[in-house]
Amino acid sequence: MAYSPQHTDQEIFDEEVVRKGKVLLEVLAGVGIFAAVLMSSIALVRSSASGPAVQASAKTPLSSVAFTAPGAAAATAAAAVPVKTEDLKVVAEYKRGPEGTKHDAFTQTNFTVKVGQPLRLRIDNTDTAPHSITSPQAGVNITVQPGTHTYTLVVHEAGHFTWDCILECDPWAMTHIGYMSGYITAT
Ligand SMILES: [Cu+2]
C-alpha cells in the first residue's frame, strides 16, 4: 500500500490498527466456527452413545466420528438398524367364516412396527386379482399384485390402526378382521 506524503503518522497508525483488527476478527470467527463444529460433533457422539444406536457408534472410532458432518453420522446410525422381513400369503377361499363359507384372506393380518422404521412384507398373492393393505389413518396403501413381491410398510406416527383391502374382492372378507382386514400397531 502506498501512502501519499500528506498522510500523517497518526493516519498511518490508525489504518494499521483497523487492518490488524480485521485480521484478528477473522481469526476469532474461524476459531468460533471450529469450536462450534467440534462441540456439536461431541454432543452428537454423546447423544448417540446413550440412544438406541449404541452398537453402531461404539464400533466407529471416535476420531472418525468427531469431524464428520452431523447429518452423515445420523444417516450411518439409521442405516445400521436392520430391516425386518415377514412372509405371508393372500389366498382365495382361505378360511371359513362363522356361517361356514370359505373366504378370501391374508394369512397374516396383524402388523407391528416401530414408528418410522420400515417393515418388509414378502407377500405371495396366490389369487389372480390384486388386493391391498390400506389404512388412510396410518398413511399406508400397499397394492398387493398377484405373485410374490416385497413391499415396504412404514408408519410415521404411533397408534393402533385398522386396515382394509379396498380392491373389490370377497365383500364379506373385506369387512372382517382376520380376512381382508386387520390391524397395524405402531409404537
Ligand atoms: Cu382383497
Short mmCIF file of C-alpha atoms and ligand atoms in Angstrom, two decimals:
data_model
loop_
_atom_site.label_atom_id
_atom_site.label_comp_id
_atom_site.label_asym_id
_atom_site.label_seq_id
_atom_site.Cartn_x
_atom_site.Cartn_y
_atom_site.Cartn_z
CA MET A 1 0.00 0.00 0.00
CA ALA A 2 1.43 3.38 -0.98
CA TYR A 3 0.90 6.33 1.29
CA SER A 4 0.73 9.85 -0.07
CA PRO A 5 3.07 12.33 1.60
CA GLN A 6 0.19 14.19 3.30
CA HIS A 7 -0.60 11.10 5.42
CA THR A 8 0.29 11.82 9.00
CA ASP A 9 1.83 9.24 11.25
CA GLN A 10 -1.43 9.17 13.16
CA GLU A 11 -3.39 8.26 9.98
CA ILE A 12 -0.95 5.52 9.10
CA PHE A 13 -1.16 4.20 12.64
CA ASP A 14 -4.98 4.24 12.53
CA GLU A 15 -5.08 2.32 9.25
CA GLU A 16 -2.72 -0.24 10.67
CA VAL A 17 -4.93 -0.68 13.74
CA VAL A 18 -8.04 -1.17 11.55
CA ARG A 19 -6.23 -3.71 9.32
CA LYS A 20 -4.91 -5.71 12.26
CA GLY A 21 -8.34 -5.55 13.94
CA LYS A 22 -9.96 -7.12 10.84
CA VAL A 23 -7.39 -9.90 10.72
CA LEU A 24 -7.96 -10.56 14.41
CA LEU A 25 -11.76 -10.70 13.92
CA GLU A 26 -11.37 -13.13 11.02
CA VAL A 27 -9.17 -15.38 13.12
CA LEU A 28 -11.66 -15.21 16.01
CA ALA A 29 -14.55 -16.06 13.66
CA GLY A 30 -12.59 -19.04 12.33
CA VAL A 31 -11.90 -20.29 15.85
CA GLY A 32 -15.55 -19.82 16.75
CA ILE A 33 -16.78 -21.89 13.79
CA PHE A 34 -14.25 -24.62 14.53
CA ALA A 35 -15.29 -24.70 18.18
CA ALA A 36 -18.99 -24.88 17.22
CA VAL A 37 -18.38 -27.80 14.84
CA LEU A 38 -16.28 -29.57 17.44
CA MET A 39 -18.89 -29.10 20.20
CA SER A 40 -21.81 -30.22 18.05
CA SER A 41 -19.82 -33.30 17.00
CA ILE A 42 -19.09 -34.14 20.61
CA ALA A 43 -22.77 -33.60 21.50
CA LEU A 44 -23.76 -35.92 18.66
CA VAL A 45 -21.37 -38.64 19.74
CA ARG A 46 -22.60 -38.36 23.34
CA SER A 47 -26.31 -38.43 22.38
CA SER A 48 -25.88 -41.41 20.05
CA ALA A 49 -23.91 -43.27 22.72
CA SER A 50 -26.91 -43.08 25.08
CA GLY A 51 -29.54 -43.74 22.39
CA PRO A 52 -30.56 -46.95 20.61
CA ALA A 53 -27.60 -46.76 18.20
CA VAL A 54 -25.06 -47.68 20.89
CA GLN A 55 -23.57 -50.56 18.94
CA ALA A 56 -23.28 -48.59 15.72
CA SER A 57 -21.38 -45.70 17.30
CA ALA A 58 -19.29 -47.95 19.56
CA LYS A 59 -17.90 -49.74 16.50
CA THR A 60 -16.89 -46.44 14.87
CA PRO A 61 -13.59 -44.99 16.14
CA LEU A 62 -14.24 -41.71 17.99
CA SER A 63 -11.70 -39.81 15.89
CA SER A 64 -13.52 -40.53 12.62
CA VAL A 65 -16.94 -39.54 14.05
CA ALA A 66 -15.79 -36.28 15.65
CA PHE A 67 -15.17 -34.49 12.35
CA THR A 68 -17.99 -35.99 10.30
CA ALA A 69 -20.89 -33.69 9.46
CA PRO A 70 -23.79 -34.32 11.89
CA GLY A 71 -26.14 -35.34 9.04
CA ALA A 72 -23.77 -38.01 7.71
CA ALA A 73 -23.27 -39.52 11.16
CA ALA A 74 -27.04 -39.69 11.73
CA ALA A 75 -27.57 -41.40 8.35
CA THR A 76 -24.95 -44.03 9.24
CA ALA A 77 -26.70 -44.75 12.55
CA ALA A 78 -30.12 -45.08 10.84
CA ALA A 79 -28.76 -47.44 8.17
CA ALA A 80 -27.39 -49.73 10.88
CA VAL A 81 -30.94 -50.67 12.04
CA PRO A 82 -31.76 -53.98 10.36
CA VAL A 83 -34.97 -54.09 8.30
CA LYS A 84 -37.29 -56.94 9.30
CA THR A 85 -38.98 -59.08 6.65
CA GLU A 86 -42.20 -61.01 7.23
CA ASP A 87 -43.58 -63.62 4.83
CA LEU A 88 -47.29 -64.03 4.20
CA LYS A 89 -49.77 -65.04 1.56
CA VAL A 90 -53.05 -63.99 0.08
CA VAL A 91 -55.26 -66.98 -0.65
CA ALA A 92 -58.72 -67.04 -2.23
CA GLU A 93 -61.24 -69.00 -0.14
CA TYR A 94 -58.54 -69.45 2.53
CA LYS A 95 -60.68 -69.91 5.63
CA ARG A 96 -64.28 -70.33 6.74
CA GLY A 97 -66.33 -67.56 8.24
CA PRO A 98 -68.78 -68.23 11.11
CA GLU A 99 -71.50 -69.04 8.56
CA GLY A 100 -69.38 -71.89 7.15
CA THR A 101 -68.43 -70.37 3.79
CA LYS A 102 -64.76 -70.09 2.83
CA HIS A 103 -63.46 -66.56 2.32
CA ASP A 104 -60.51 -64.78 0.74
CA ALA A 105 -57.89 -63.86 3.32
CA PHE A 106 -54.36 -62.74 4.09
CA THR A 107 -52.58 -65.45 6.12
CA GLN A 108 -51.36 -62.67 8.47
CA THR A 109 -53.47 -59.60 9.22
CA ASN A 110 -51.76 -58.03 12.25
CA PHE A 111 -48.62 -56.00 11.68
CA THR A 112 -46.49 -54.41 14.38
CA VAL A 113 -43.93 -51.75 13.50
CA LYS A 114 -41.69 -49.19 15.15
CA VAL A 115 -42.58 -45.62 14.16
CA GLY A 116 -40.55 -44.57 11.12
CA GLN A 117 -38.86 -47.96 10.72
CA PRO A 118 -39.70 -49.87 7.55
CA LEU A 119 -41.09 -53.40 7.77
CA ARG A 120 -40.67 -55.50 4.65
CA LEU A 121 -43.58 -57.71 3.68
CA ARG A 122 -42.84 -60.51 1.22
CA ILE A 123 -46.33 -61.40 0.05
CA ASP A 124 -47.23 -64.32 -2.17
CA ASN A 125 -50.61 -63.36 -3.61
CA THR A 126 -51.80 -66.72 -4.97
CA ASP A 127 -55.05 -65.14 -6.21
CA THR A 128 -55.40 -63.94 -9.81
CA ALA A 129 -56.55 -60.47 -8.68
CA PRO A 130 -54.69 -57.74 -6.75
CA HIS A 131 -55.61 -56.99 -3.12
CA SER A 132 -54.48 -54.18 -0.84
CA ILE A 133 -53.41 -53.22 2.67
CA THR A 134 -54.95 -49.78 3.01
CA SER A 135 -55.15 -47.56 6.09
CA PRO A 136 -55.51 -43.83 5.44
CA GLN A 137 -55.08 -43.17 9.20
CA ALA A 138 -51.72 -44.94 9.23
CA GLY A 139 -50.71 -43.47 5.86
CA VAL A 140 -50.43 -46.95 4.36
CA ASN A 141 -51.64 -48.06 0.92
CA ILE A 142 -49.98 -51.18 -0.48
CA THR A 143 -51.36 -52.78 -3.63
CA VAL A 144 -50.57 -56.48 -3.48
CA GLN A 145 -50.13 -57.76 -7.01
CA PRO A 146 -50.50 -61.45 -7.95
CA GLY A 147 -47.27 -63.38 -7.48
CA THR A 148 -44.54 -62.96 -4.86
CA HIS A 149 -43.32 -59.42 -4.34
CA THR A 150 -41.74 -57.49 -1.47
CA TYR A 151 -43.43 -54.36 -0.17
CA THR A 152 -42.43 -51.82 2.48
CA LEU A 153 -44.73 -50.82 5.31
CA VAL A 154 -43.79 -47.60 7.14
CA VAL A 155 -45.89 -45.72 9.71
CA HIS A 156 -44.82 -42.25 10.81
CA GLU A 157 -46.90 -41.87 13.97
CA ALA A 158 -47.69 -44.14 16.90
CA GLY A 159 -51.15 -45.69 17.06
CA HIS A 160 -53.39 -48.72 16.64
CA PHE A 161 -54.94 -48.62 13.20
CA THR A 162 -57.24 -50.83 11.16
CA TRP A 163 -56.54 -51.60 7.52
CA ASP A 164 -58.81 -52.97 4.81
CA CYS A 165 -58.43 -54.35 1.33
CA ILE A 166 -60.06 -51.68 -0.85
CA LEU A 167 -59.81 -53.60 -4.14
CA GLU A 168 -63.12 -55.30 -4.70
CA CYS A 169 -62.86 -58.96 -3.81
CA ASP A 170 -64.86 -61.03 -1.31
CA PRO A 171 -67.34 -58.46 0.14
CA TRP A 172 -67.73 -60.30 3.47
CA ALA A 173 -63.95 -60.71 3.87
CA MET A 174 -63.37 -57.01 3.12
CA THR A 175 -65.24 -56.03 6.29
CA HIS A 176 -63.94 -58.71 8.66
CA ILE A 177 -60.73 -58.58 10.70
CA GLY A 178 -58.53 -61.60 10.04
CA TYR A 179 -59.65 -61.93 6.41
CA MET A 180 -59.29 -58.87 4.13
CA SER A 181 -58.91 -56.53 7.10
CA GLY A 182 -56.66 -56.30 10.14
CA TYR A 183 -54.59 -54.14 12.45
CA ILE A 184 -51.39 -52.13 12.20
CA THR A 185 -49.81 -51.21 15.53
CA ALA A 186 -47.03 -48.62 15.53
CA THR A 187 -45.06 -47.98 18.73
CU CU B 1 -58.96 -58.18 -1.26
#
